[in-house]
mmCIF file with all atom_site columns, C-alpha atoms in Angstrom:
data_model
loop_
_atom_site.group_PDB
_atom_site.id
_atom_site.type_symbol
_atom_site.label_atom_id
_atom_site.label_alt_id
_atom_site.label_comp_id
_atom_site.label_asym_id
_atom_site.label_entity_id
_atom_site.label_seq_id
_atom_site.pdbx_PDB_ins_code
_atom_site.Cartn_x
_atom_site.Cartn_y
_atom_site.Cartn_z
_atom_site.occupancy
_atom_site.B_iso_or_equiv
_atom_site.pdbx_formal_charge
_atom_site.auth_seq_id
_atom_site.auth_comp_id
_atom_site.auth_asym_id
_atom_site.auth_atom_id
_atom_site.pdbx_PDB_model_num
ATOM 1   C CA . UNK I 1 1   ? 89.718 220.226 115.242 1.00 61.00 ? 967  UNK I CA 1
ATOM 2   C CA . UNK I 1 2   ? 93.418 220.424 114.682 1.00 55.00 ? 968  UNK I CA 1
ATOM 3   C CA . UNK I 1 3   ? 96.425 218.114 114.464 1.00 56.00 ? 969  UNK I CA 1
ATOM 4   C CA . UNK I 1 4   ? 97.636 219.237 117.920 1.00 58.00 ? 970  UNK I CA 1
ATOM 5   C CA . UNK I 1 5   ? 94.521 217.852 119.593 1.00 61.00 ? 971  UNK I CA 1
ATOM 6   C CA . UNK I 1 6   ? 94.487 214.494 117.745 1.00 62.00 ? 972  UNK I CA 1
ATOM 7   C CA . UNK I 1 7   ? 98.252 213.821 117.900 1.00 59.00 ? 973  UNK I CA 1
ATOM 8   C CA . UNK I 1 8   ? 97.844 213.285 121.648 1.00 60.00 ? 974  UNK I CA 1
ATOM 9   C CA . UNK I 1 9   ? 95.884 210.167 120.794 1.00 64.00 ? 975  UNK I CA 1
ATOM 10  C CA . UNK I 1 10  ? 97.848 208.749 117.849 1.00 67.00 ? 976  UNK I CA 1
ATOM 11  C CA . UNK I 1 11  ? 97.706 205.167 119.247 1.00 73.00 ? 977  UNK I CA 1
ATOM 12  C CA . UNK I 1 12  ? 93.954 205.243 119.842 1.00 82.00 ? 978  UNK I CA 1
ATOM 13  C CA . UNK I 1 13  ? 91.694 202.950 117.812 1.00 90.00 ? 979  UNK I CA 1
ATOM 14  C CA . UNK I 1 14  ? 88.459 204.841 118.447 1.00 92.00 ? 980  UNK I CA 1
ATOM 15  C CA . UNK I 1 15  ? 88.135 208.592 118.169 1.00 88.00 ? 981  UNK I CA 1
ATOM 16  C CA . UNK I 1 16  ? 84.767 209.827 119.489 1.00 90.00 ? 982  UNK I CA 1
ATOM 17  C CA . UNK I 1 17  ? 84.262 213.524 119.717 1.00 91.00 ? 983  UNK I CA 1
ATOM 18  C CA . UNK I 1 18  ? 80.477 213.925 119.640 1.00 95.00 ? 984  UNK I CA 1
ATOM 19  C CA . UNK I 1 19  ? 78.577 217.043 120.705 1.00 96.00 ? 985  UNK I CA 1
ATOM 20  C CA . UNK I 1 20  ? 81.776 219.085 121.006 1.00 93.00 ? 986  UNK I CA 1
ATOM 21  C CA . UNK I 1 21  ? 80.818 222.236 119.023 1.00 94.00 ? 987  UNK I CA 1
ATOM 22  C CA . UNK I 1 22  ? 83.460 221.541 116.384 1.00 93.00 ? 988  UNK I CA 1
ATOM 23  C CA . UNK I 1 23  ? 83.032 223.710 113.264 1.00 92.00 ? 989  UNK I CA 1
ATOM 24  C CA . UNK I 1 24  ? 85.984 222.798 111.070 1.00 88.00 ? 990  UNK I CA 1
ATOM 25  C CA . UNK I 1 25  ? 88.454 219.948 110.677 1.00 88.00 ? 991  UNK I CA 1
ATOM 26  C CA . UNK I 1 26  ? 91.793 221.241 109.405 1.00 84.00 ? 992  UNK I CA 1
ATOM 27  C CA . UNK I 1 27  ? 93.725 219.618 106.574 1.00 85.00 ? 993  UNK I CA 1
ATOM 28  C CA . UNK I 1 28  ? 96.300 218.068 108.853 1.00 85.00 ? 994  UNK I CA 1
ATOM 29  C CA . UNK I 1 29  ? 94.032 217.071 111.743 1.00 85.00 ? 995  UNK I CA 1
ATOM 30  C CA . UNK I 1 30  ? 94.384 213.317 111.118 1.00 86.00 ? 996  UNK I CA 1
ATOM 31  C CA . UNK I 1 31  ? 97.951 213.412 109.927 1.00 83.00 ? 997  UNK I CA 1
ATOM 32  C CA . UNK I 1 32  ? 99.295 210.751 112.335 1.00 78.00 ? 998  UNK I CA 1
ATOM 33  C CA . UNK I 1 33  ? 96.335 208.515 112.944 1.00 76.00 ? 999  UNK I CA 1
ATOM 34  C CA . UNK I 1 34  ? 97.243 205.247 111.281 1.00 81.00 ? 1000 UNK I CA 1
ATOM 35  C CA . UNK I 1 35  ? 95.693 203.178 114.118 1.00 87.00 ? 1001 UNK I CA 1
ATOM 36  C CA . UNK I 1 36  ? 92.237 204.764 114.228 1.00 91.00 ? 1002 UNK I CA 1
ATOM 37  C CA . UNK I 1 37  ? 89.425 202.463 113.122 1.00 96.00 ? 1003 UNK I CA 1
ATOM 38  C CA . UNK I 1 38  ? 86.359 204.429 114.283 1.00 96.00 ? 1004 UNK I CA 1
ATOM 39  C CA . UNK I 1 39  ? 85.756 208.165 113.941 1.00 95.00 ? 1005 UNK I CA 1
ATOM 40  C CA . UNK I 1 40  ? 82.573 209.625 115.425 1.00 97.00 ? 1006 UNK I CA 1
ATOM 41  C CA . UNK I 1 41  ? 82.029 213.341 115.013 1.00 96.00 ? 1007 UNK I CA 1
ATOM 42  C CA . UNK I 1 42  ? 78.246 213.528 115.333 1.00 97.00 ? 1008 UNK I CA 1
ATOM 43  C CA . UNK I 1 43  ? 76.225 216.375 116.760 1.00 98.00 ? 1009 UNK I CA 1
ATOM 44  C CA . UNK I 1 44  ? 78.802 219.083 116.130 1.00 97.00 ? 1010 UNK I CA 1
ATOM 45  C CA . UNK I 1 45  ? 78.609 222.169 113.889 1.00 97.00 ? 1011 UNK I CA 1
ATOM 46  C CA . UNK I 1 46  ? 81.044 220.980 111.197 1.00 96.00 ? 1012 UNK I CA 1
ATOM 47  C CA . UNK I 1 47  ? 80.388 222.879 108.025 1.00 94.00 ? 1013 UNK I CA 1
ATOM 48  C CA . UNK I 1 48  ? 83.713 222.320 106.258 1.00 87.00 ? 1014 UNK I CA 1
ATOM 49  C CA . UNK I 1 49  ? 85.982 219.312 105.608 1.00 88.00 ? 1015 UNK I CA 1
ATOM 50  C CA . UNK I 1 50  ? 89.241 220.219 103.912 1.00 87.00 ? 1016 UNK I CA 1
ATOM 51  C CA . UNK I 1 51  ? 90.212 218.157 100.881 1.00 88.00 ? 1017 UNK I CA 1
ATOM 52  C CA . UNK I 1 52  ? 92.257 215.128 101.894 1.00 89.00 ? 1018 UNK I CA 1
ATOM 53  C CA . UNK I 1 53  ? 91.583 215.528 105.612 1.00 91.00 ? 1019 UNK I CA 1
ATOM 54  C CA . UNK I 1 54  ? 91.209 211.725 105.904 1.00 92.00 ? 1020 UNK I CA 1
ATOM 55  C CA . UNK I 1 55  ? 94.155 210.829 103.636 1.00 92.00 ? 1021 UNK I CA 1
ATOM 56  C CA . UNK I 1 56  ? 96.083 209.072 106.444 1.00 89.00 ? 1022 UNK I CA 1
ATOM 57  C CA . UNK I 1 57  ? 93.072 207.206 107.788 1.00 91.00 ? 1023 UNK I CA 1
ATOM 58  C CA . UNK I 1 58  ? 93.525 204.017 105.801 1.00 92.00 ? 1024 UNK I CA 1
ATOM 59  C CA . UNK I 1 59  ? 92.380 201.774 108.681 1.00 95.00 ? 1025 UNK I CA 1
ATOM 60  C CA . UNK I 1 60  ? 89.142 203.622 109.503 1.00 96.00 ? 1026 UNK I CA 1
ATOM 61  C CA . UNK I 1 61  ? 86.162 201.379 108.903 1.00 97.00 ? 1027 UNK I CA 1
ATOM 62  C CA . UNK I 1 62  ? 83.431 203.470 110.530 1.00 98.00 ? 1028 UNK I CA 1
ATOM 63  C CA . UNK I 1 63  ? 82.929 207.217 110.056 1.00 98.00 ? 1029 UNK I CA 1
ATOM 64  C CA . UNK I 1 64  ? 79.950 209.207 111.221 1.00 98.00 ? 1030 UNK I CA 1
ATOM 65  C CA . UNK I 1 65  ? 79.539 212.909 110.527 1.00 98.00 ? 1031 UNK I CA 1
ATOM 66  C CA . UNK I 1 66  ? 75.821 212.932 111.154 1.00 98.00 ? 1032 UNK I CA 1
ATOM 67  C CA . UNK I 1 67  ? 73.984 215.893 112.676 1.00 98.00 ? 1033 UNK I CA 1
ATOM 68  C CA . UNK I 1 68  ? 76.390 218.554 111.530 1.00 98.00 ? 1034 UNK I CA 1
ATOM 69  C CA . UNK I 1 69  ? 76.121 221.448 109.087 1.00 97.00 ? 1035 UNK I CA 1
ATOM 70  C CA . UNK I 1 70  ? 77.881 220.017 106.002 1.00 96.00 ? 1036 UNK I CA 1
ATOM 71  C CA . UNK I 1 71  ? 76.581 221.444 102.726 1.00 94.00 ? 1037 UNK I CA 1
ATOM 72  C CA . UNK I 1 72  ? 78.843 220.171 99.970  1.00 89.00 ? 1038 UNK I CA 1
ATOM 73  C CA . UNK I 1 73  ? 81.437 217.457 99.520  1.00 93.00 ? 1039 UNK I CA 1
ATOM 74  C CA . UNK I 1 74  ? 83.853 216.709 96.683  1.00 91.00 ? 1040 UNK I CA 1
ATOM 75  C CA . UNK I 1 75  ? 86.014 213.944 95.245  1.00 91.00 ? 1041 UNK I CA 1
ATOM 76  C CA . UNK I 1 76  ? 88.886 214.495 97.699  1.00 92.00 ? 1042 UNK I CA 1
ATOM 77  C CA . UNK I 1 77  ? 86.748 214.628 100.844 1.00 93.00 ? 1043 UNK I CA 1
ATOM 78  C CA . UNK I 1 78  ? 87.013 210.884 101.488 1.00 95.00 ? 1044 UNK I CA 1
ATOM 79  C CA . UNK I 1 79  ? 90.403 210.248 99.863  1.00 94.00 ? 1045 UNK I CA 1
ATOM 80  C CA . UNK I 1 80  ? 92.390 207.844 102.063 1.00 93.00 ? 1046 UNK I CA 1
ATOM 81  C CA . UNK I 1 81  ? 89.431 205.987 103.525 1.00 95.00 ? 1047 UNK I CA 1
ATOM 82  C CA . UNK I 1 82  ? 90.031 202.842 101.506 1.00 94.00 ? 1048 UNK I CA 1
ATOM 83  C CA . UNK I 1 83  ? 88.910 200.498 104.321 1.00 97.00 ? 1049 UNK I CA 1
ATOM 84  C CA . UNK I 1 84  ? 85.703 202.387 105.172 1.00 98.00 ? 1050 UNK I CA 1
ATOM 85  C CA . UNK I 1 85  ? 82.771 200.045 105.721 1.00 98.00 ? 1051 UNK I CA 1
ATOM 86  C CA . UNK I 1 86  ? 80.120 202.367 107.151 1.00 98.00 ? 1052 UNK I CA 1
ATOM 87  C CA . UNK I 1 87  ? 79.556 206.045 106.409 1.00 98.00 ? 1053 UNK I CA 1
ATOM 88  C CA . UNK I 1 88  ? 76.811 208.199 107.943 1.00 98.00 ? 1054 UNK I CA 1
ATOM 89  C CA . UNK I 1 89  ? 76.240 211.701 106.627 1.00 98.00 ? 1055 UNK I CA 1
ATOM 90  C CA . UNK I 1 90  ? 72.674 211.917 107.777 1.00 98.00 ? 1056 UNK I CA 1
ATOM 91  C CA . UNK I 1 91  ? 71.073 215.071 109.263 1.00 98.00 ? 1057 UNK I CA 1
ATOM 92  C CA . UNK I 1 92  ? 73.252 217.564 107.510 1.00 98.00 ? 1058 UNK I CA 1
ATOM 93  C CA . UNK I 1 93  ? 72.455 220.216 104.862 1.00 97.00 ? 1059 UNK I CA 1
ATOM 94  C CA . UNK I 1 94  ? 74.101 218.439 101.910 1.00 97.00 ? 1060 UNK I CA 1
ATOM 95  C CA . UNK I 1 95  ? 72.611 219.603 98.662  1.00 93.00 ? 1061 UNK I CA 1
ATOM 96  C CA . UNK I 1 96  ? 75.290 218.671 96.181  1.00 85.00 ? 1062 UNK I CA 1
ATOM 97  C CA . UNK I 1 97  ? 77.038 215.391 95.724  1.00 93.00 ? 1063 UNK I CA 1
ATOM 98  C CA . UNK I 1 98  ? 79.400 215.359 92.734  1.00 95.00 ? 1064 UNK I CA 1
ATOM 99  C CA . UNK I 1 99  ? 79.430 212.165 90.684  1.00 95.00 ? 1065 UNK I CA 1
ATOM 100 C CA . UNK I 1 100 ? 82.916 211.238 91.938  1.00 95.00 ? 1066 UNK I CA 1
ATOM 101 C CA . UNK I 1 101 ? 82.435 211.995 95.656  1.00 96.00 ? 1067 UNK I CA 1
ATOM 102 C CA . UNK I 1 102 ? 82.492 208.296 96.652  1.00 97.00 ? 1068 UNK I CA 1
ATOM 103 C CA . UNK I 1 103 ? 85.276 207.299 94.220  1.00 96.00 ? 1069 UNK I CA 1
ATOM 104 C CA . UNK I 1 104 ? 87.719 206.336 97.010  1.00 95.00 ? 1070 UNK I CA 1
ATOM 105 C CA . UNK I 1 105 ? 85.177 204.259 98.993  1.00 97.00 ? 1071 UNK I CA 1
ATOM 106 C CA . UNK I 1 106 ? 85.183 201.008 97.032  1.00 96.00 ? 1072 UNK I CA 1
ATOM 107 C CA . UNK I 1 107 ? 84.751 198.853 100.193 1.00 97.00 ? 1073 UNK I CA 1
ATOM 108 C CA . UNK I 1 108 ? 81.772 200.774 101.563 1.00 98.00 ? 1074 UNK I CA 1
ATOM 109 C CA . UNK I 1 109 ? 78.874 198.539 102.620 1.00 98.00 ? 1075 UNK I CA 1
ATOM 110 C CA . UNK I 1 110 ? 76.583 201.049 104.373 1.00 98.00 ? 1076 UNK I CA 1
ATOM 111 C CA . UNK I 1 111 ? 75.779 204.601 103.339 1.00 98.00 ? 1077 UNK I CA 1
ATOM 112 C CA . UNK I 1 112 ? 73.321 206.787 105.214 1.00 98.00 ? 1078 UNK I CA 1
ATOM 113 C CA . UNK I 1 113 ? 72.312 210.101 103.606 1.00 98.00 ? 1079 UNK I CA 1
ATOM 114 C CA . UNK I 1 114 ? 68.848 210.661 105.143 1.00 98.00 ? 1080 UNK I CA 1
ATOM 115 C CA . UNK I 1 115 ? 67.678 214.106 106.139 1.00 98.00 ? 1081 UNK I CA 1
ATOM 116 C CA . UNK I 1 116 ? 69.661 216.143 103.617 1.00 98.00 ? 1082 UNK I CA 1
ATOM 117 C CA . UNK I 1 117 ? 68.696 218.057 100.465 1.00 97.00 ? 1083 UNK I CA 1
ATOM 118 C CA . UNK I 1 118 ? 69.851 215.661 97.740  1.00 97.00 ? 1084 UNK I CA 1
ATOM 119 C CA . UNK I 1 119 ? 67.447 216.093 94.809  1.00 96.00 ? 1085 UNK I CA 1
ATOM 120 C CA . UNK I 1 120 ? 68.954 213.709 92.269  1.00 97.00 ? 1086 UNK I CA 1
ATOM 121 C CA . UNK I 1 121 ? 70.667 210.324 92.202  1.00 97.00 ? 1087 UNK I CA 1
ATOM 122 C CA . UNK I 1 122 ? 72.722 210.412 88.993  1.00 97.00 ? 1088 UNK I CA 1
ATOM 123 C CA . UNK I 1 123 ? 73.870 207.467 86.896  1.00 96.00 ? 1089 UNK I CA 1
ATOM 124 C CA . UNK I 1 124 ? 77.402 207.462 88.337  1.00 97.00 ? 1090 UNK I CA 1
ATOM 125 C CA . UNK I 1 125 ? 77.085 208.708 91.911  1.00 97.00 ? 1091 UNK I CA 1
ATOM 126 C CA . UNK I 1 126 ? 76.899 205.247 93.496  1.00 98.00 ? 1092 UNK I CA 1
ATOM 127 C CA . UNK I 1 127 ? 78.797 203.374 90.749  1.00 97.00 ? 1093 UNK I CA 1
ATOM 128 C CA . UNK I 1 128 ? 82.125 203.038 92.684  1.00 97.00 ? 1094 UNK I CA 1
ATOM 129 C CA . UNK I 1 129 ? 80.195 201.337 95.522  1.00 98.00 ? 1095 UNK I CA 1
ATOM 130 C CA . UNK I 1 130 ? 79.964 197.797 94.174  1.00 97.00 ? 1096 UNK I CA 1
ATOM 131 C CA . UNK I 1 131 ? 80.028 196.394 97.762  1.00 98.00 ? 1097 UNK I CA 1
ATOM 132 C CA . UNK I 1 132 ? 77.140 198.551 98.938  1.00 98.00 ? 1098 UNK I CA 1
ATOM 133 C CA . UNK I 1 133 ? 74.498 196.513 100.853 1.00 98.00 ? 1099 UNK I CA 1
ATOM 134 C CA . UNK I 1 134 ? 72.576 199.165 102.803 1.00 98.00 ? 1100 UNK I CA 1
ATOM 135 C CA . UNK I 1 135 ? 71.612 202.581 101.415 1.00 98.00 ? 1101 UNK I CA 1
ATOM 136 C CA . UNK I 1 136 ? 69.313 205.164 102.993 1.00 98.00 ? 1102 UNK I CA 1
ATOM 137 C CA . UNK I 1 137 ? 68.391 208.344 101.183 1.00 98.00 ? 1103 UNK I CA 1
ATOM 138 C CA . UNK I 1 138 ? 65.080 209.127 102.845 1.00 98.00 ? 1104 UNK I CA 1
ATOM 139 C CA . UNK I 1 139 ? 63.705 212.589 103.613 1.00 98.00 ? 1105 UNK I CA 1
ATOM 140 C CA . UNK I 1 140 ? 66.080 214.274 101.169 1.00 97.00 ? 1106 UNK I CA 1
ATOM 141 C CA . UNK I 1 141 ? 63.720 216.065 98.739  1.00 97.00 ? 1107 UNK I CA 1
ATOM 142 C CA . UNK I 1 142 ? 64.799 213.480 96.180  1.00 97.00 ? 1108 UNK I CA 1
ATOM 143 C CA . UNK I 1 143 ? 62.815 213.977 92.989  1.00 96.00 ? 1109 UNK I CA 1
ATOM 144 C CA . UNK I 1 144 ? 64.794 212.113 90.371  1.00 96.00 ? 1110 UNK I CA 1
ATOM 145 C CA . UNK I 1 145 ? 66.627 208.808 90.131  1.00 97.00 ? 1111 UNK I CA 1
ATOM 146 C CA . UNK I 1 146 ? 68.544 208.057 86.902  1.00 97.00 ? 1112 UNK I CA 1
ATOM 147 C CA . UNK I 1 147 ? 67.635 204.640 85.463  1.00 96.00 ? 1113 UNK I CA 1
ATOM 148 C CA . UNK I 1 148 ? 71.277 203.472 85.939  1.00 97.00 ? 1114 UNK I CA 1
ATOM 149 C CA . UNK I 1 149 ? 71.671 204.867 89.448  1.00 98.00 ? 1115 UNK I CA 1
ATOM 150 C CA . UNK I 1 150 ? 71.955 201.379 90.986  1.00 98.00 ? 1116 UNK I CA 1
ATOM 151 C CA . UNK I 1 151 ? 73.421 199.482 88.019  1.00 97.00 ? 1117 UNK I CA 1
ATOM 152 C CA . UNK I 1 152 ? 76.661 198.493 89.849  1.00 97.00 ? 1118 UNK I CA 1
ATOM 153 C CA . UNK I 1 153 ? 75.174 197.951 93.326  1.00 98.00 ? 1119 UNK I CA 1
ATOM 154 C CA . UNK I 1 154 ? 74.398 194.249 92.838  1.00 97.00 ? 1120 UNK I CA 1
ATOM 155 C CA . UNK I 1 155 ? 74.894 193.447 96.561  1.00 98.00 ? 1121 UNK I CA 1
ATOM 156 C CA . UNK I 1 156 ? 72.305 195.987 97.741  1.00 98.00 ? 1122 UNK I CA 1
ATOM 157 C CA . UNK I 1 157 ? 69.889 194.288 100.173 1.00 98.00 ? 1123 UNK I CA 1
ATOM 158 C CA . UNK I 1 158 ? 68.310 197.288 101.932 1.00 98.00 ? 1124 UNK I CA 1
ATOM 159 C CA . UNK I 1 159 ? 67.193 200.452 100.063 1.00 98.00 ? 1125 UNK I CA 1
ATOM 160 C CA . UNK I 1 160 ? 65.210 203.227 101.698 1.00 98.00 ? 1126 UNK I CA 1
ATOM 161 C CA . UNK I 1 161 ? 64.042 206.116 99.488  1.00 98.00 ? 1127 UNK I CA 1
ATOM 162 C CA . UNK I 1 162 ? 61.008 207.033 101.556 1.00 98.00 ? 1128 UNK I CA 1
ATOM 163 C CA . UNK I 1 163 ? 59.716 210.538 102.434 1.00 98.00 ? 1129 UNK I CA 1
ATOM 164 C CA . UNK I 1 164 ? 60.934 212.146 99.213  1.00 98.00 ? 1130 UNK I CA 1
ATOM 165 C CA . UNK I 1 165 ? 59.414 213.941 96.195  1.00 97.00 ? 1131 UNK I CA 1
ATOM 166 C CA . UNK I 1 166 ? 59.498 210.987 93.820  1.00 97.00 ? 1132 UNK I CA 1
ATOM 167 C CA . UNK I 1 167 ? 56.506 210.909 91.485  1.00 95.00 ? 1133 UNK I CA 1
ATOM 168 C CA . UNK I 1 168 ? 57.768 208.248 89.082  1.00 93.00 ? 1134 UNK I CA 1
ATOM 169 C CA . UNK I 1 169 ? 60.577 205.759 88.610  1.00 94.00 ? 1135 UNK I CA 1
ATOM 170 C CA . UNK I 1 170 ? 62.415 204.978 85.400  1.00 92.00 ? 1136 UNK I CA 1
ATOM 171 C CA . UNK I 1 171 ? 61.753 201.570 83.926  1.00 91.00 ? 1137 UNK I CA 1
ATOM 172 C CA . UNK I 1 172 ? 64.298 199.087 85.134  1.00 93.00 ? 1138 UNK I CA 1
ATOM 173 C CA . UNK I 1 173 ? 65.795 201.312 87.830  1.00 96.00 ? 1139 UNK I CA 1
ATOM 174 C CA . UNK I 1 174 ? 65.889 198.337 90.249  1.00 96.00 ? 1140 UNK I CA 1
ATOM 175 C CA . UNK I 1 175 ? 66.425 195.638 87.584  1.00 95.00 ? 1141 UNK I CA 1
ATOM 176 C CA . UNK I 1 176 ? 70.011 194.697 88.640  1.00 94.00 ? 1142 UNK I CA 1
ATOM 177 C CA . UNK I 1 177 ? 69.196 194.554 92.334  1.00 97.00 ? 1143 UNK I CA 1
ATOM 178 C CA . UNK I 1 178 ? 68.754 190.803 92.571  1.00 96.00 ? 1144 UNK I CA 1
ATOM 179 C CA . UNK I 1 179 ? 69.920 190.724 96.234  1.00 98.00 ? 1145 UNK I CA 1
ATOM 180 C CA . UNK I 1 180 ? 67.368 193.383 97.327  1.00 98.00 ? 1146 UNK I CA 1
ATOM 181 C CA . UNK I 1 181 ? 65.315 192.237 100.316 1.00 98.00 ? 1147 UNK I CA 1
ATOM 182 C CA . UNK I 1 182 ? 63.875 195.503 101.661 1.00 98.00 ? 1148 UNK I CA 1
ATOM 183 C CA . UNK I 1 183 ? 62.720 198.410 99.483  1.00 98.00 ? 1149 UNK I CA 1
ATOM 184 C CA . UNK I 1 184 ? 61.062 201.350 101.210 1.00 98.00 ? 1150 UNK I CA 1
ATOM 185 C CA . UNK I 1 185 ? 59.326 203.933 98.978  1.00 97.00 ? 1151 UNK I CA 1
ATOM 186 C CA . UNK I 1 186 ? 56.566 205.153 101.243 1.00 96.00 ? 1152 UNK I CA 1
ATOM 187 C CA . UNK I 1 187 ? 55.536 208.831 101.603 1.00 97.00 ? 1153 UNK I CA 1
ATOM 188 C CA . UNK I 1 188 ? 56.528 209.944 98.123  1.00 97.00 ? 1154 UNK I CA 1
ATOM 189 C CA . UNK I 1 189 ? 54.362 211.531 95.424  1.00 95.00 ? 1155 UNK I CA 1
ATOM 190 C CA . UNK I 1 190 ? 53.665 208.510 93.245  1.00 93.00 ? 1156 UNK I CA 1
ATOM 191 C CA . UNK I 1 191 ? 50.515 208.659 91.234  1.00 78.00 ? 1157 UNK I CA 1
ATOM 192 C CA . UNK I 1 192 ? 51.012 205.074 90.132  1.00 67.00 ? 1158 UNK I CA 1
ATOM 193 C CA . UNK I 1 193 ? 53.689 202.448 89.944  1.00 66.00 ? 1159 UNK I CA 1
ATOM 194 C CA . UNK I 1 194 ? 54.338 200.216 86.940  1.00 61.00 ? 1160 UNK I CA 1
#
């Protein structure tokens, strides 16, 4: 996916290019896309996102990259997406999420990471996401959650950690989640809770 293709639609608000066999998105692909609010790139073969590829997408509030072949992301992957409300990265092959990968997504309310290979939720991975309300990290081979993983996510109402490898939970891991209404932990390896 290159700048030449997208520039033809610089006044578009919705950019939907699903099931199009895209493998890469070049650094300058979204260079002149100030009006875009929705980007859907699901069911492609995207394995690489160049750093800063979304740097000019300050009005995008919905981004889905689900059902691709993404493996790793970094701090600059989502730079520029300051208005992003919903992000879906489900059904990829993501195995590594650096602690600062979501640093630029302070307005994010929904994050979907299901069906990846994320084994640990660290203390700081979700900390920039103070507006997060809906988080799904099911079927990810998740085996460890740091006791401070959700310490800044006070607005979280829906949390799905089902179908993982969790055998225990740290004391107080959900203590700050006073808005939580739905917690799904089924199909893990718990021997006991509490």
